[in-house]
Amino acid sequence: MFVSFSAVGFTWLKIESRAVKLFIPQDSRAIKDLHTAERFFRLKVRTEGIIVVSRPKYPNVFAPECLKEALEVHNQILTLKSYSEYCLTLSGEKATSLDDCVIVAPFEIFQNVNFSTKSLEEIQTEVNKAFSNNSLVMRNGQLFKYNFRQMFGDVTRSETDGKITGARALQLMYFIRDPDEDDVSKKVLEWEKKFLDKASSLSTKCFEVFHEAERSTDDAIAENGSADLTLVSVTFAIMISFACLMLGKFFNPLTGHTLLANSGVFAVALGILAGIGFGAWCRVTFVNMVGVVPYLVLSIGIDDMFILVDELDRQPRQFGVVRTVKEVMSRTGATVTMTTMTDLVAFAVSTVSAFPAIR
């Protein structure tokens, strides 16, 4: 009944995968100072980026056909649902249109330009003109020439006059407000997932497309945490099979404890279910690290089960059920209690850790 009650807690199961929430103490001086600074200056910004690197056949990103493809990539990101709702603005307020969003992309100097009608020389002229213009301010409040190195990589220049002639890579950067509210933060993470899905589906003739989002590190940690899921599953299967085989004593069914072995494993499974469910009842956040805990609990449970069954086999057959249980528990109770209390204290001490992931 208690297990059923605890299992209801899965309704409120909350999963946390943000590294900043898991591996940085939330009451640390750094976090407190960041919150203080955030009251006056917008420092918490999430950066999403797309880097397109030219293929050998198209070594210059200034080529009209390549810039046209890069613009198509850029427009597909801008048209993602809810982008303007979460994008960063210079005012710090919510954007009223896409024009308010802070973006670092070279297309601001090519307003309403049809690249199909432009030549490479004309584009080079436009870029050099913008680079020398000390009044051309981009959406992030910086001059074009200050953003140039963020937008273009492996730049080539003319040996005669030093003019910019080309580049091999182009970077597009998008900035998202990093909210403090968990419900809004969840929506931002969902938008970033759409961004990554869209970016990963992009394919161009001129470029190889690479992408990253603020959540990419968190996704990599979560993916790494579940990478050994197959091995863990195999380990579970081996442990359970070994316990049932050895305790069941299939080669000698007369002295075996098949039902007891299966019941012991089942009891451990119910304990895991009750523990996680009760934690969810108490609104304890679930993290991927908890995935290894069932392995530990099963190991502890099976270990105690072997001790109990071994002592049970030592009891005379003429003893009744009540006396047999008394004798077994009187001889093994101290050992089982000691190991259980040791594990209990070890887990309890971890709850005072400064690191949220461990706690």
mmCIF file of C-alpha atoms in Angstrom:
data_model
loop_
_atom_site.group_PDB
_atom_site.id
_atom_site.type_symbol
_atom_site.label_atom_id
_atom_site.label_comp_id
_atom_site.label_asym_id
_atom_site.label_seq_id
_atom_site.Cartn_x
_atom_site.Cartn_y
_atom_site.Cartn_z
ATOM 1 C CA MET A 1 0.000 0.000 0.000
ATOM 2 C CA PHE A 2 2.843 2.358 0.877
ATOM 3 C CA VAL A 3 4.518 1.584 -2.460
ATOM 4 C CA SER A 4 1.288 2.405 -4.305
ATOM 5 C CA PHE A 5 0.986 5.648 -2.361
ATOM 6 C CA SER A 6 4.598 6.583 -3.150
ATOM 7 C CA ALA A 7 4.235 5.675 -6.827
ATOM 8 C CA VAL A 8 1.623 8.418 -7.187
ATOM 9 C CA GLY A 9 4.513 10.835 -6.603
ATOM 10 C CA PHE A 10 5.729 10.187 -10.152
ATOM 11 C CA THR A 11 2.967 12.595 -11.195
ATOM 12 C CA TRP A 12 5.123 15.427 -9.819
ATOM 13 C CA LEU A 13 8.468 14.069 -10.991
ATOM 14 C CA LYS A 14 10.638 17.004 -12.035
ATOM 15 C CA ILE A 15 13.863 16.437 -13.962
ATOM 16 C CA GLU A 16 16.747 18.896 -13.777
ATOM 17 C CA SER A 17 19.524 18.774 -16.384
ATOM 18 C CA ARG A 18 20.937 22.321 -16.351
ATOM 19 C CA ALA A 19 24.593 22.192 -15.375
ATOM 20 C CA VAL A 20 24.428 25.597 -13.686
ATOM 21 C CA LYS A 21 21.712 24.253 -11.394
ATOM 22 C CA LEU A 22 23.434 20.921 -10.706
ATOM 23 C CA PHE A 23 27.129 21.633 -10.320
ATOM 24 C CA ILE A 24 27.252 25.170 -8.904
ATOM 25 C CA PRO A 25 26.231 25.721 -5.261
ATOM 26 C CA GLN A 26 23.181 27.957 -5.446
ATOM 27 C CA ASP A 27 24.073 29.804 -2.222
ATOM 28 C CA SER A 28 27.640 30.499 -3.336
ATOM 29 C CA ARG A 29 29.088 34.007 -3.459
ATOM 30 C CA ALA A 30 29.358 33.834 -7.249
ATOM 31 C CA ILE A 31 25.638 33.122 -7.712
ATOM 32 C CA LYS A 32 24.616 35.790 -5.180
ATOM 33 C CA ASP A 33 26.815 38.415 -6.837
ATOM 34 C CA LEU A 34 25.458 37.461 -10.248
ATOM 35 C CA HIS A 35 21.881 37.936 -9.039
ATOM 36 C CA THR A 36 22.829 41.312 -7.545
ATOM 37 C CA ALA A 37 24.452 42.462 -10.777
ATOM 38 C CA GLU A 38 21.476 41.185 -12.769
ATOM 39 C CA ARG A 39 19.260 43.686 -10.969
ATOM 40 C CA PHE A 40 21.139 46.528 -12.662
ATOM 41 C CA PHE A 41 22.733 45.007 -15.764
ATOM 42 C CA ARG A 42 21.615 42.188 -18.026
ATOM 43 C CA LEU A 43 24.446 39.713 -17.707
ATOM 44 C CA LYS A 44 22.667 36.393 -17.986
ATOM 45 C CA VAL A 45 22.383 35.842 -21.704
ATOM 46 C CA ARG A 46 22.102 32.596 -23.618
ATOM 47 C CA THR A 47 24.029 32.435 -26.896
ATOM 48 C CA GLU A 48 23.002 30.276 -29.831
ATOM 49 C CA GLY A 49 25.330 30.000 -32.785
ATOM 50 C CA ILE A 50 25.582 28.584 -36.278
ATOM 51 C CA ILE A 51 28.933 28.318 -38.033
ATOM 52 C CA VAL A 52 29.036 27.599 -41.738
ATOM 53 C CA VAL A 53 32.382 26.529 -43.190
ATOM 54 C CA SER A 54 32.876 26.667 -46.925
ATOM 55 C CA ARG A 55 33.381 23.436 -48.821
ATOM 56 C CA PRO A 56 36.546 23.003 -50.948
ATOM 57 C CA LYS A 57 34.574 23.726 -54.113
ATOM 58 C CA TYR A 58 33.443 27.117 -52.705
ATOM 59 C CA PRO A 59 36.428 28.504 -50.742
ATOM 60 C CA ASN A 60 35.062 32.040 -50.378
ATOM 61 C CA VAL A 61 31.936 32.764 -48.316
ATOM 62 C CA PHE A 62 31.647 36.139 -50.072
ATOM 63 C CA ALA A 63 30.588 34.350 -53.231
ATOM 64 C CA PRO A 64 27.023 35.513 -54.058
ATOM 65 C CA GLU A 65 25.576 31.994 -54.199
ATOM 66 C CA CYS A 66 27.115 31.195 -50.783
ATOM 67 C CA LEU A 67 25.832 34.355 -49.121
ATOM 68 C CA LYS A 68 22.408 33.595 -50.559
ATOM 69 C CA GLU A 69 22.459 30.168 -48.903
ATOM 70 C CA ALA A 70 23.716 31.655 -45.628
ATOM 71 C CA LEU A 71 20.857 34.177 -45.721
ATOM 72 C CA GLU A 72 18.367 31.336 -46.187
ATOM 73 C CA VAL A 73 19.841 29.611 -43.111
ATOM 74 C CA HIS A 74 19.552 32.863 -41.164
ATOM 75 C CA ASN A 75 15.931 33.410 -42.177
ATOM 76 C CA GLN A 76 14.943 29.890 -41.147
ATOM 77 C CA ILE A 77 16.215 30.594 -37.635
ATOM 78 C CA LEU A 78 14.420 33.939 -37.442
ATOM 79 C CA THR A 79 11.141 32.308 -38.414
ATOM 80 C CA LEU A 80 11.289 29.782 -35.574
ATOM 81 C CA LYS A 81 8.179 30.095 -33.446
ATOM 82 C CA SER A 82 8.470 32.367 -30.376
ATOM 83 C CA TYR A 83 11.972 33.605 -31.251
ATOM 84 C CA SER A 84 11.039 37.270 -30.818
ATOM 85 C CA GLU A 85 9.348 36.413 -27.511
ATOM 86 C CA TYR A 86 12.591 35.239 -25.907
ATOM 87 C CA CYS A 87 15.293 37.122 -27.828
ATOM 88 C CA LEU A 88 17.578 39.647 -26.140
ATOM 89 C CA THR A 89 17.062 43.340 -26.803
ATOM 90 C CA LEU A 90 19.316 46.299 -26.073
ATOM 91 C CA SER A 91 16.597 47.830 -23.913
ATOM 92 C CA GLY A 92 16.261 44.650 -21.864
ATOM 93 C CA GLU A 93 12.535 44.583 -22.537
ATOM 94 C CA LYS A 94 10.582 42.062 -24.561
ATOM 95 C CA ALA A 95 10.967 42.544 -28.308
ATOM 96 C CA THR A 96 8.028 43.964 -30.227
ATOM 97 C CA SER A 97 9.399 42.699 -33.552
ATOM 98 C CA LEU A 98 12.354 40.811 -34.995
ATOM 99 C CA ASP A 99 14.111 44.123 -35.618
ATOM 100 C CA ASP A 100 14.507 44.566 -31.837
ATOM 101 C CA CYS A 101 16.374 41.273 -31.376
ATOM 102 C CA VAL A 102 20.134 41.402 -30.832
ATOM 103 C CA ILE A 103 21.827 39.413 -33.590
ATOM 104 C CA VAL A 104 25.385 39.275 -34.881
ATOM 105 C CA ALA A 105 25.100 38.522 -38.598
ATOM 106 C CA PRO A 106 26.601 40.280 -41.635
ATOM 107 C CA PHE A 107 23.305 40.667 -43.463
ATOM 108 C CA GLU A 108 22.648 44.065 -41.858
ATOM 109 C CA ILE A 109 24.924 45.616 -44.498
ATOM 110 C CA PHE A 110 23.042 43.848 -47.282
ATOM 111 C CA GLN A 111 19.564 45.183 -46.660
ATOM 112 C CA ASN A 112 17.122 44.057 -49.382
ATOM 113 C CA VAL A 113 20.004 42.857 -51.552
ATOM 114 C CA ASN A 114 19.361 40.230 -54.205
ATOM 115 C CA PHE A 115 22.554 38.185 -54.183
ATOM 116 C CA SER A 116 21.632 36.636 -57.508
ATOM 117 C CA THR A 117 22.318 39.977 -59.176
ATOM 118 C CA LYS A 118 25.498 40.803 -57.240
ATOM 119 C CA SER A 119 29.031 39.961 -58.276
ATOM 120 C CA LEU A 120 31.849 38.907 -55.952
ATOM 121 C CA GLU A 121 33.619 42.232 -56.523
ATOM 122 C CA GLU A 122 30.515 44.208 -55.545
ATOM 123 C CA ILE A 123 30.130 42.205 -52.331
ATOM 124 C CA GLN A 124 33.809 42.694 -51.465
ATOM 125 C CA THR A 125 33.351 46.426 -51.991
ATOM 126 C CA GLU A 126 30.306 46.478 -49.686
ATOM 127 C CA VAL A 127 32.186 44.603 -46.947
ATOM 128 C CA ASN A 128 35.239 46.880 -47.111
ATOM 129 C CA LYS A 129 33.030 49.959 -47.149
ATOM 130 C CA ALA A 130 31.192 48.756 -44.039
ATOM 131 C CA PHE A 131 34.501 47.868 -42.338
ATOM 132 C CA SER A 132 35.824 51.402 -42.747
ATOM 133 C CA ASN A 133 32.529 53.044 -41.767
ATOM 134 C CA ASN A 134 32.843 54.345 -38.201
ATOM 135 C CA SER A 135 29.134 55.101 -37.923
ATOM 136 C CA LEU A 136 27.670 51.744 -38.980
ATOM 137 C CA VAL A 137 26.287 50.363 -35.717
ATOM 138 C CA MET A 138 24.836 46.856 -35.698
ATOM 139 C CA ARG A 139 21.982 45.457 -33.601
ATOM 140 C CA ASN A 140 24.236 44.594 -30.670
ATOM 141 C CA GLY A 141 25.313 48.235 -30.360
ATOM 142 C CA GLN A 142 28.801 47.634 -31.782
ATOM 143 C CA LEU A 143 30.415 48.917 -34.966
ATOM 144 C CA PHE A 144 30.562 46.514 -37.883
ATOM 145 C CA LYS A 145 34.355 46.391 -37.801
ATOM 146 C CA TYR A 146 34.297 45.352 -34.119
ATOM 147 C CA ASN A 147 31.916 42.494 -34.908
ATOM 148 C CA PHE A 148 33.807 41.497 -38.038
ATOM 149 C CA ARG A 149 36.017 38.905 -36.353
ATOM 150 C CA GLN A 150 32.972 37.305 -34.751
ATOM 151 C CA MET A 151 31.211 36.973 -38.099
ATOM 152 C CA PHE A 152 34.002 35.904 -40.458
ATOM 153 C CA GLY A 153 36.749 33.349 -39.973
ATOM 154 C CA ASP A 154 40.007 32.682 -41.828
ATOM 155 C CA VAL A 155 39.835 36.070 -43.547
ATOM 156 C CA THR A 156 42.010 36.782 -46.585
ATOM 157 C CA ARG A 157 43.241 40.213 -47.655
ATOM 158 C CA SER A 158 44.780 41.666 -50.773
ATOM 159 C CA GLU A 159 48.575 41.816 -50.676
ATOM 160 C CA THR A 160 48.603 45.156 -52.477
ATOM 161 C CA ASP A 161 46.132 47.338 -50.588
ATOM 162 C CA GLY A 162 45.125 45.158 -47.595
ATOM 163 C CA LYS A 163 41.480 45.081 -48.617
ATOM 164 C CA ILE A 164 39.315 42.199 -47.436
ATOM 165 C CA THR A 165 38.883 39.723 -50.268
ATOM 166 C CA GLY A 166 37.268 36.692 -48.675
ATOM 167 C CA ALA A 167 36.782 34.297 -45.753
ATOM 168 C CA ARG A 168 36.292 30.557 -45.306
ATOM 169 C CA ALA A 169 33.778 30.599 -42.463
ATOM 170 C CA LEU A 170 30.749 32.597 -41.427
ATOM 171 C CA GLN A 171 29.199 32.708 -37.957
ATOM 172 C CA LEU A 172 25.637 33.685 -37.071
ATOM 173 C CA MET A 173 24.954 34.472 -33.411
ATOM 174 C CA TYR A 174 21.589 34.784 -31.704
ATOM 175 C CA PHE A 175 21.068 35.937 -28.127
ATOM 176 C CA ILE A 176 18.284 34.839 -25.789
ATOM 177 C CA ARG A 177 17.293 36.296 -22.431
ATOM 178 C CA ASP A 178 18.148 33.880 -19.610
ATOM 179 C CA PRO A 179 15.119 34.023 -17.291
ATOM 180 C CA ASP A 180 15.179 33.294 -13.566
ATOM 181 C CA GLU A 181 11.656 31.843 -13.523
ATOM 182 C CA ASP A 182 11.684 28.063 -13.908
ATOM 183 C CA ASP A 183 8.550 27.935 -16.051
ATOM 184 C CA VAL A 184 9.932 30.504 -18.520
ATOM 185 C CA SER A 185 13.340 28.826 -18.448
ATOM 186 C CA LYS A 186 11.684 25.560 -19.434
ATOM 187 C CA LYS A 187 10.099 27.252 -22.455
ATOM 188 C CA VAL A 188 13.463 28.726 -23.452
ATOM 189 C CA LEU A 189 15.025 25.264 -23.277
ATOM 190 C CA GLU A 190 12.237 23.944 -25.493
ATOM 191 C CA TRP A 191 12.917 26.735 -27.996
ATOM 192 C CA GLU A 192 16.627 25.879 -27.974
ATOM 193 C CA LYS A 193 15.707 22.275 -28.729
ATOM 194 C CA LYS A 194 13.765 23.497 -31.781
ATOM 195 C CA PHE A 195 16.768 25.621 -32.749
ATOM 196 C CA LEU A 196 19.107 22.624 -32.592
ATOM 197 C CA ASP A 197 16.663 20.438 -34.509
ATOM 198 C CA LYS A 198 16.297 23.060 -37.228
ATOM 199 C CA ALA A 199 20.054 23.712 -37.423
ATOM 200 C CA SER A 200 20.860 20.003 -37.626
ATOM 201 C CA SER A 201 18.447 19.602 -40.545
ATOM 202 C CA LEU A 202 20.016 22.381 -42.617
ATOM 203 C CA SER A 203 21.935 21.351 -45.698
ATOM 204 C CA THR A 204 23.645 23.680 -48.172
ATOM 205 C CA LYS A 205 25.688 23.337 -51.326
ATOM 206 C CA CYS A 206 28.376 25.821 -50.273
ATOM 207 C CA PHE A 207 28.780 25.054 -46.583
ATOM 208 C CA GLU A 208 29.184 22.501 -43.894
ATOM 209 C CA VAL A 209 26.885 23.590 -41.078
ATOM 210 C CA PHE A 210 27.863 23.408 -37.398
ATOM 211 C CA HIS A 211 25.665 24.546 -34.542
ATOM 212 C CA GLU A 212 25.548 24.912 -30.784
ATOM 213 C CA ALA A 213 23.184 26.277 -28.170
ATOM 214 C CA GLU A 214 23.487 27.150 -24.522
ATOM 215 C CA ARG A 215 21.850 23.854 -23.631
ATOM 216 C CA SER A 216 24.314 21.844 -25.732
ATOM 217 C CA THR A 217 26.644 21.251 -22.771
ATOM 218 C CA ASP A 218 23.740 20.133 -20.599
ATOM 219 C CA ASP A 219 22.557 17.793 -23.365
ATOM 220 C CA ALA A 220 26.058 16.341 -23.682
ATOM 221 C CA ILE A 221 26.226 15.698 -19.923
ATOM 222 C CA ALA A 222 22.790 14.062 -19.944
ATOM 223 C CA GLU A 223 23.679 12.002 -22.999
ATOM 224 C CA ASN A 224 26.934 10.887 -21.396
ATOM 225 C CA GLY A 225 25.058 9.982 -18.223
ATOM 226 C CA SER A 226 22.747 7.656 -20.115
ATOM 227 C CA ALA A 227 25.367 6.362 -22.556
ATOM 228 C CA ASP A 228 26.042 3.270 -20.430
ATOM 229 C CA LEU A 229 22.360 2.452 -20.008
ATOM 230 C CA THR A 230 22.817 -0.764 -21.992
ATOM 231 C CA LEU A 231 25.702 -1.883 -19.797
ATOM 232 C CA VAL A 232 23.750 -1.052 -16.638
ATOM 233 C CA SER A 233 20.764 -3.021 -17.954
ATOM 234 C CA VAL A 234 22.992 -6.022 -18.688
ATOM 235 C CA THR A 235 24.458 -5.745 -15.187
ATOM 236 C CA PHE A 236 20.967 -5.741 -13.671
ATOM 237 C CA ALA A 237 20.035 -8.820 -15.679
ATOM 238 C CA ILE A 238 23.195 -10.673 -14.626
ATOM 239 C CA MET A 239 22.777 -9.778 -10.945
ATOM 240 C CA ILE A 240 19.134 -10.812 -10.843
ATOM 241 C CA SER A 241 19.797 -14.016 -12.783
ATOM 242 C CA PHE A 242 22.718 -14.893 -10.519
ATOM 243 C CA ALA A 243 20.681 -14.291 -7.364
ATOM 244 C CA CYS A 244 17.723 -16.345 -8.576
ATOM 245 C CA LEU A 245 19.982 -19.154 -9.827
ATOM 246 C CA MET A 246 22.095 -19.436 -6.686
ATOM 247 C CA LEU A 247 19.297 -18.970 -4.173
ATOM 248 C CA GLY A 248 16.825 -21.046 -6.131
ATOM 249 C CA LYS A 249 19.312 -23.950 -6.324
ATOM 250 C CA PHE A 250 17.754 -25.365 -9.462
ATOM 251 C CA PHE A 251 20.083 -28.358 -9.324
ATOM 252 C CA ASN A 252 18.599 -29.290 -5.960
ATOM 253 C CA PRO A 253 15.011 -28.030 -5.853
ATOM 254 C CA LEU A 254 14.366 -29.769 -2.529
ATOM 255 C CA THR A 255 16.632 -27.377 -0.636
ATOM 256 C CA GLY A 256 16.147 -24.413 -2.952
ATOM 257 C CA HIS A 257 14.440 -21.097 -2.238
ATOM 258 C CA THR A 258 13.094 -20.118 -5.629
ATOM 259 C CA LEU A 259 10.108 -18.144 -4.356
ATOM 260 C CA LEU A 260 12.249 -16.497 -1.701
ATOM 261 C CA ALA A 261 14.835 -15.456 -4.296
ATOM 262 C CA ASN A 262 12.211 -13.964 -6.586
ATOM 263 C CA SER A 263 10.497 -12.260 -3.653
ATOM 264 C CA GLY A 264 13.780 -10.748 -2.520
ATOM 265 C CA VAL A 265 14.493 -9.215 -5.916
ATOM 266 C CA PHE A 266 10.880 -8.041 -6.173
ATOM 267 C CA ALA A 267 11.113 -6.430 -2.711
ATOM 268 C CA VAL A 268 14.207 -4.482 -3.782
ATOM 269 C CA ALA A 269 12.398 -3.291 -6.937
ATOM 270 C CA LEU A 270 9.462 -2.123 -4.822
ATOM 271 C CA GLY A 271 11.888 -0.290 -2.547
ATOM 272 C CA ILE A 272 13.385 1.581 -5.519
ATOM 273 C CA LEU A 273 9.912 2.467 -6.788
ATOM 274 C CA ALA A 274 8.817 3.671 -3.352
ATOM 275 C CA GLY A 275 12.007 5.689 -2.816
ATOM 276 C CA ILE A 276 11.897 7.610 -6.080
ATOM 277 C CA GLY A 277 8.140 8.065 -5.852
ATOM 278 C CA PHE A 278 8.318 9.360 -2.272
ATOM 279 C CA GLY A 279 11.100 11.736 -3.304
ATOM 280 C CA ALA A 280 8.853 13.063 -6.062
ATOM 281 C CA TRP A 281 6.052 13.464 -3.471
ATOM 282 C CA CYS A 282 8.463 15.681 -1.500
ATOM 283 C CA ARG A 283 9.269 17.651 -4.687
ATOM 284 C CA VAL A 284 12.871 16.451 -4.784
ATOM 285 C CA THR A 285 14.296 17.132 -8.245
ATOM 286 C CA PHE A 286 15.356 14.074 -10.223
ATOM 287 C CA VAL A 287 18.817 14.146 -11.842
ATOM 288 C CA ASN A 288 20.399 11.636 -14.200
ATOM 289 C CA MET A 289 22.953 10.606 -11.570
ATOM 290 C CA VAL A 290 20.142 8.982 -9.619
ATOM 291 C CA GLY A 291 20.045 6.371 -12.370
ATOM 292 C CA VAL A 292 22.946 4.519 -10.712
ATOM 293 C CA VAL A 293 21.216 4.339 -7.328
ATOM 294 C CA PRO A 294 18.972 1.361 -8.201
ATOM 295 C CA TYR A 295 22.163 -0.536 -9.052
ATOM 296 C CA LEU A 296 23.555 0.199 -5.587
ATOM 297 C CA VAL A 297 20.279 -0.608 -3.837
ATOM 298 C CA LEU A 298 19.960 -3.899 -5.701
ATOM 299 C CA SER A 299 23.527 -4.809 -4.767
ATOM 300 C CA ILE A 300 22.860 -4.072 -1.089
ATOM 301 C CA GLY A 301 19.526 -5.915 -1.134
ATOM 302 C CA ILE A 302 20.930 -9.046 -2.764
ATOM 303 C CA ASP A 303 23.902 -9.050 -0.404
ATOM 304 C CA ASP A 304 21.613 -9.076 2.641
ATOM 305 C CA MET A 305 19.442 -11.712 1.010
ATOM 306 C CA PHE A 306 22.384 -14.103 0.652
ATOM 307 C CA ILE A 307 23.219 -13.635 4.342
ATOM 308 C CA LEU A 308 19.653 -14.401 5.426
ATOM 309 C CA VAL A 309 19.267 -17.446 3.185
ATOM 310 C CA ASP A 310 22.634 -18.859 4.186
ATOM 311 C CA GLU A 311 21.643 -18.680 7.856
ATOM 312 C CA LEU A 312 18.236 -20.147 7.018
ATOM 313 C CA ASP A 313 19.918 -23.232 5.519
ATOM 314 C CA ARG A 314 21.814 -23.776 8.762
ATOM 315 C CA GLN A 315 18.660 -24.142 10.846
ATOM 316 C CA PRO A 316 17.481 -27.628 11.899
ATOM 317 C CA ARG A 317 14.540 -28.893 9.903
ATOM 318 C CA GLN A 318 12.516 -29.735 13.005
ATOM 319 C CA PHE A 319 12.155 -26.073 14.002
ATOM 320 C CA GLY A 320 8.806 -24.466 13.296
ATOM 321 C CA VAL A 321 8.394 -21.373 11.122
ATOM 322 C CA VAL A 322 8.268 -18.913 14.025
ATOM 323 C CA ARG A 323 11.329 -20.305 15.771
ATOM 324 C CA THR A 324 13.241 -20.548 12.491
ATOM 325 C CA VAL A 325 12.591 -16.870 11.738
ATOM 326 C CA LYS A 326 13.613 -15.899 15.265
ATOM 327 C CA GLU A 327 16.875 -17.846 15.036
ATOM 328 C CA VAL A 328 17.729 -16.460 11.605
ATOM 329 C CA MET A 329 17.052 -12.852 12.550
ATOM 330 C CA SER A 330 18.833 -13.107 15.894
ATOM 331 C CA ARG A 331 22.004 -14.257 14.147
ATOM 332 C CA THR A 332 21.872 -12.022 11.071
ATOM 333 C CA GLY A 333 19.967 -8.985 12.318
ATOM 334 C CA ALA A 334 23.056 -7.196 13.636
ATOM 335 C CA THR A 335 24.974 -7.681 10.370
ATOM 336 C CA VAL A 336 22.086 -6.604 8.151
ATOM 337 C CA THR A 337 21.311 -3.628 10.388
ATOM 338 C CA MET A 338 24.945 -2.510 10.422
ATOM 339 C CA THR A 339 25.288 -2.546 6.632
ATOM 340 C CA THR A 340 21.923 -0.856 6.193
ATOM 341 C CA MET A 341 22.695 1.885 8.723
ATOM 342 C CA THR A 342 26.099 2.457 7.140
ATOM 343 C CA ASP A 343 24.489 2.988 3.733
ATOM 344 C CA LEU A 344 21.755 5.124 5.254
ATOM 345 C CA VAL A 345 24.289 7.418 6.933
ATOM 346 C CA ALA A 346 26.349 7.637 3.725
ATOM 347 C CA PHE A 347 23.335 8.744 1.697
ATOM 348 C CA ALA A 348 22.085 11.049 4.468
ATOM 349 C CA VAL A 349 25.436 12.845 4.708
ATOM 350 C CA SER A 350 25.339 13.553 0.965
ATOM 351 C CA THR A 351 22.137 15.573 1.431
ATOM 352 C CA VAL A 352 24.141 18.362 3.088
ATOM 353 C CA SER A 353 26.509 18.652 0.121
ATOM 354 C CA ALA A 354 26.820 22.093 -1.429
ATOM 355 C CA PHE A 355 26.513 20.591 -4.914
ATOM 356 C CA PRO A 356 22.832 20.281 -5.934
ATOM 357 C CA ALA A 357 23.511 17.244 -8.144
ATOM 358 C CA ILE A 358 24.837 15.258 -5.193
ATOM 359 C CA ARG A 359 22.305 16.596 -2.735
#
